[in-house]
Each structure stands twice: as C-alpha cells, then as structure tokens.
C-alpha cells in the first residue's frame, strides 16, 4: 500500500457500538491512519484521550445514555479537532454540534469515502459538511428566509418565540395577557401566513427557526 500524506495520523473513535468502531478501524487502516484509542462514553474518553496522542477524533452523538455533544468542548480544549459521525440529520443538532466546536459533520447514511474525505479536510484545517447535511442546512436556511419575508404581527412573533421555548398554550396566554382561545387564533393565522398544515408542522418550523447561530 502506498502511504499518503496522512499516513500515521492518529485517530480516536468515540462510539458506543463495537461493530461500528471495528468497521471504522478497518476503513481508516486502508488509508494508513492509525486508530490510537476508542471510547463508548465520556468517562472512558476522558480517561484515555490524554495518553492517546490523538490528532483528530471521530465522535458519535449518541453514546449509551450520554450526548456526544458534551465531548466536543473537552476535545477542542485539548486542541483535537472533531468530526461528528452521527445518525442525527436534523438542522438543530448540526448547528448545536458546530456551535460546540465540531470542525466537520458527516451522517452515518453516507459512504465511508465521505467520512474519509471529512477527516482529510479537517486535518487540512477546513470545515467539511457532508452532502446530506449540506442539503439539510440549505433547507433550514430557506425556511429562515421564509420567516423573514412573512409579515407577522408583533403578537404573532411573540407567540412563536414562546412556543419555541416549549411554553404551553395557557402559559403563552398568561404571558401575553390574552385567552387561550386567542392564542389558538394566533396559531391559525400564523399557519396560514407560513403555509403550514397543523400544529405539528408549526412546532417543527419554530424550533428550527430558533436554533443557535
């Protein structure tokens, strides 16, 4: 096998599925990377990472009962760039991961070649967003522009903000000094203006619109 420019680069794997770690190890070895350590939860990663000499880490976002999002700042504080490798494909999770310091994001439904490209680009100091995730972000940004174009009243915008915080109809009514029925009328008007069908679609829309930038 001809050694490339990243031969010997040390990769740490954080994933709670042994079979996934085994598959990643085999694929990375094909590219002459070295898997220098593995962890299935935060405690194991913290115990191993400092002695691993890792140059980069691949991190899943579902680690047993823990969130891999919490690992990203730990790794970044050590100067180790993070490639998220996850089944999560929603815009909120992607933005949260990037906000926490992830350098790149790849979904597990993409090919191993995409993941290898993400590792290479991240090592080169670039941010890499996989094709599936790029499409998700494009859709979310289009949704943001839709909200900007729609002429919502101040009360309707306040209602959306409170809904996005997870407030109940009664809480929103109390905060705005109106009845629950009035809040429901705001929902109906907002749905018409945004072209949405039902409360489920409205909740999904408002949560995405309020993700971290």
PDB file of C-alpha atoms in Angstrom, residues 89-208:
ATOM      1  CA  UNK A  89     -29.535  14.664  10.446  1.00  0.00           C
ATOM      2  CA  UNK A  90     -31.746  17.486  11.740  1.00  0.00           C
ATOM      3  CA  UNK A  91     -30.569  21.073  11.401  1.00  0.00           C
ATOM      4  CA  UNK A  92     -30.846  21.792  15.135  1.00  0.00           C
ATOM      5  CA  UNK A  93     -28.411  19.032  16.074  1.00  0.00           C
ATOM      6  CA  UNK A  94     -25.984  20.030  13.322  1.00  0.00           C
ATOM      7  CA  UNK A  95     -25.972  23.654  14.458  1.00  0.00           C
ATOM      8  CA  UNK A  96     -25.535  22.660  18.093  1.00  0.00           C
ATOM      9  CA  UNK A  97     -22.562  20.444  17.206  1.00  0.00           C
ATOM     10  CA  UNK A  98     -20.898  23.192  15.196  1.00  0.00           C
ATOM     11  CA  UNK A  99     -21.618  25.721  17.951  1.00  0.00           C
ATOM     12  CA  UNK A 100     -19.937  23.407  20.474  1.00  0.00           C
ATOM     13  CA  UNK A 101     -16.813  23.366  18.308  1.00  0.00           C
ATOM     14  CA  UNK A 102     -17.134  20.446  15.888  1.00  0.00           C
ATOM     15  CA  UNK A 103     -14.990  21.013  12.801  1.00  0.00           C
ATOM     16  CA  UNK A 104     -16.964  18.757  10.457  1.00  0.00           C
ATOM     17  CA  UNK A 105     -20.196  16.760  10.332  1.00  0.00           C
ATOM     18  CA  UNK A 106     -20.997  13.533   8.470  1.00  0.00           C
ATOM     19  CA  UNK A 107     -24.119  11.381   8.652  1.00  0.00           C
ATOM     20  CA  UNK A 108     -23.820   7.621   9.030  1.00  0.00           C
ATOM     21  CA  UNK A 109     -26.031   7.112   5.982  1.00  0.00           C
ATOM     22  CA  UNK A 110     -23.227   8.341   3.757  1.00  0.00           C
ATOM     23  CA  UNK A 111     -20.382   6.283   2.331  1.00  0.00           C
ATOM     24  CA  UNK A 112     -17.124   5.664   4.156  1.00  0.00           C
ATOM     25  CA  UNK A 113     -15.411   7.645   1.398  1.00  0.00           C
ATOM     26  CA  UNK A 114     -17.309  10.730   2.536  1.00  0.00           C
ATOM     27  CA  UNK A 115     -16.126  10.173   6.106  1.00  0.00           C
ATOM     28  CA  UNK A 116     -12.517   9.757   4.995  1.00  0.00           C
ATOM     29  CA  UNK A 117     -12.795  12.971   2.997  1.00  0.00           C
ATOM     30  CA  UNK A 118     -14.111  14.730   6.102  1.00  0.00           C
ATOM     31  CA  UNK A 119     -11.108  13.527   8.115  1.00  0.00           C
ATOM     32  CA  UNK A 120      -8.681  14.677   5.441  1.00  0.00           C
ATOM     33  CA  UNK A 121     -10.295  18.079   5.023  1.00  0.00           C
ATOM     34  CA  UNK A 122     -10.473  18.609   8.776  1.00  0.00           C
ATOM     35  CA  UNK A 123      -6.795  17.779   9.160  1.00  0.00           C
ATOM     36  CA  UNK A 124      -6.102  20.370   6.468  1.00  0.00           C
ATOM     37  CA  UNK A 125      -7.800  22.979   8.653  1.00  0.00           C
ATOM     38  CA  UNK A 126     -11.050  23.098   6.688  1.00  0.00           C
ATOM     39  CA  UNK A 127     -14.662  22.680   7.781  1.00  0.00           C
ATOM     40  CA  UNK A 128     -16.345  19.815   5.951  1.00  0.00           C
ATOM     41  CA  UNK A 129     -20.120  19.371   5.812  1.00  0.00           C
ATOM     42  CA  UNK A 130     -21.219  16.169   4.091  1.00  0.00           C
ATOM     43  CA  UNK A 131     -23.610  16.305   1.113  1.00  0.00           C
ATOM     44  CA  UNK A 132     -26.662  15.096   3.078  1.00  0.00           C
ATOM     45  CA  UNK A 133     -26.039  17.607   5.857  1.00  0.00           C
ATOM     46  CA  UNK A 134     -25.417  20.415   3.364  1.00  0.00           C
ATOM     47  CA  UNK A 135     -28.885  19.732   1.924  1.00  0.00           C
ATOM     48  CA  UNK A 136     -30.417  19.870   5.421  1.00  0.00           C
ATOM     49  CA  UNK A 137     -28.755  23.226   6.105  1.00  0.00           C
ATOM     50  CA  UNK A 138     -29.863  24.628   2.749  1.00  0.00           C
ATOM     51  CA  UNK A 139     -33.459  23.664   3.584  1.00  0.00           C
ATOM     52  CA  UNK A 140     -33.237  25.257   7.033  1.00  0.00           C
ATOM     53  CA  UNK A 141     -31.784  28.474   5.614  1.00  0.00           C
ATOM     54  CA  UNK A 142     -34.596  28.648   3.073  1.00  0.00           C
ATOM     55  CA  UNK A 143     -37.024  28.285   5.977  1.00  0.00           C
ATOM     56  CA  UNK A 144     -35.343  31.187   7.774  1.00  0.00           C
ATOM     57  CA  UNK A 145     -35.782  33.387   4.692  1.00  0.00           C
ATOM     58  CA  UNK A 146     -39.438  32.385   4.510  1.00  0.00           C
ATOM     59  CA  UNK A 147     -39.971  33.566   8.076  1.00  0.00           C
ATOM     60  CA  UNK A 148     -38.177  36.849   7.333  1.00  0.00           C
ATOM     61  CA  UNK A 149     -40.446  37.525   4.358  1.00  0.00           C
ATOM     62  CA  UNK A 150     -43.715  36.817   6.152  1.00  0.00           C
ATOM     63  CA  UNK A 151     -45.432  39.841   7.705  1.00  0.00           C
ATOM     64  CA  UNK A 152     -46.261  38.525  11.179  1.00  0.00           C
ATOM     65  CA  UNK A 153     -47.720  40.854  13.782  1.00  0.00           C
ATOM     66  CA  UNK A 154     -45.760  41.561  16.973  1.00  0.00           C
ATOM     67  CA  UNK A 155     -48.142  39.335  18.955  1.00  0.00           C
ATOM     68  CA  UNK A 156     -47.743  36.525  16.432  1.00  0.00           C
ATOM     69  CA  UNK A 157     -43.942  36.762  16.681  1.00  0.00           C
ATOM     70  CA  UNK A 158     -44.148  36.732  20.472  1.00  0.00           C
ATOM     71  CA  UNK A 159     -46.370  33.671  20.290  1.00  0.00           C
ATOM     72  CA  UNK A 160     -43.828  31.906  18.059  1.00  0.00           C
ATOM     73  CA  UNK A 161     -40.997  32.765  20.437  1.00  0.00           C
ATOM     74  CA  UNK A 162     -42.866  31.409  23.455  1.00  0.00           C
ATOM     75  CA  UNK A 163     -43.905  28.305  21.542  1.00  0.00           C
ATOM     76  CA  UNK A 164     -40.272  27.709  20.643  1.00  0.00           C
ATOM     77  CA  UNK A 165     -39.375  27.820  24.348  1.00  0.00           C
ATOM     78  CA  UNK A 166     -41.786  24.963  24.983  1.00  0.00           C
ATOM     79  CA  UNK A 167     -44.437  27.022  26.762  1.00  0.00           C
ATOM     80  CA  UNK A 168     -47.977  25.640  26.984  1.00  0.00           C
ATOM     81  CA  UNK A 169     -50.972  27.430  25.498  1.00  0.00           C
ATOM     82  CA  UNK A 170     -52.014  28.507  28.999  1.00  0.00           C
ATOM     83  CA  UNK A 171     -48.526  29.870  29.733  1.00  0.00           C
ATOM     84  CA  UNK A 172     -48.468  31.783  26.459  1.00  0.00           C
ATOM     85  CA  UNK A 173     -51.918  33.207  27.146  1.00  0.00           C
ATOM     86  CA  UNK A 174     -50.837  34.353  30.606  1.00  0.00           C
ATOM     87  CA  UNK A 175     -47.611  35.901  29.282  1.00  0.00           C
ATOM     88  CA  UNK A 176     -49.461  37.841  26.595  1.00  0.00           C
ATOM     89  CA  UNK A 177     -52.477  38.717  28.752  1.00  0.00           C
ATOM     90  CA  UNK A 178     -54.965  37.055  26.422  1.00  0.00           C
ATOM     91  CA  UNK A 179     -57.184  33.983  26.475  1.00  0.00           C
ATOM     92  CA  UNK A 180     -56.140  30.507  25.374  1.00  0.00           C
ATOM     93  CA  UNK A 181     -58.643  30.795  22.531  1.00  0.00           C
ATOM     94  CA  UNK A 182     -56.853  33.943  21.337  1.00  0.00           C
ATOM     95  CA  UNK A 183     -53.539  32.108  21.388  1.00  0.00           C
ATOM     96  CA  UNK A 184     -55.101  29.374  19.271  1.00  0.00           C
ATOM     97  CA  UNK A 185     -56.307  32.025  16.825  1.00  0.00           C
ATOM     98  CA  UNK A 186     -52.733  33.337  16.592  1.00  0.00           C
ATOM     99  CA  UNK A 187     -51.599  29.801  15.722  1.00  0.00           C
ATOM    100  CA  UNK A 188     -54.204  29.564  12.979  1.00  0.00           C
ATOM    101  CA  UNK A 189     -53.223  32.917  11.447  1.00  0.00           C
ATOM    102  CA  UNK A 190     -49.525  32.077  11.606  1.00  0.00           C
ATOM    103  CA  UNK A 191     -50.091  28.720   9.915  1.00  0.00           C
ATOM    104  CA  UNK A 192     -51.941  30.419   7.067  1.00  0.00           C
ATOM    105  CA  UNK A 193     -49.224  33.049   6.625  1.00  0.00           C
ATOM    106  CA  UNK A 194     -46.421  30.452   6.669  1.00  0.00           C
ATOM    107  CA  UNK A 195     -48.283  27.916   4.545  1.00  0.00           C
ATOM    108  CA  UNK A 196     -48.107  25.255   7.252  1.00  0.00           C
ATOM    109  CA  UNK A 197     -50.610  22.481   7.885  1.00  0.00           C
ATOM    110  CA  UNK A 198     -51.314  21.923  11.568  1.00  0.00           C
ATOM    111  CA  UNK A 199     -49.592  22.437  14.903  1.00  0.00           C
ATOM    112  CA  UNK A 200     -47.044  19.683  14.367  1.00  0.00           C
ATOM    113  CA  UNK A 201     -45.684  21.490  11.311  1.00  0.00           C
ATOM    114  CA  UNK A 202     -45.756  24.813  13.162  1.00  0.00           C
ATOM    115  CA  UNK A 203     -43.816  23.445  16.147  1.00  0.00           C
ATOM    116  CA  UNK A 204     -41.189  21.934  13.866  1.00  0.00           C
ATOM    117  CA  UNK A 205     -40.878  25.209  11.982  1.00  0.00           C
ATOM    118  CA  UNK A 206     -40.477  27.429  15.031  1.00  0.00           C
ATOM    119  CA  UNK A 207     -37.946  25.155  16.753  1.00  0.00           C
ATOM    120  CA  UNK A 208     -35.785  25.139  13.622  1.00  0.00           C
TER     121      UNK A 208
END
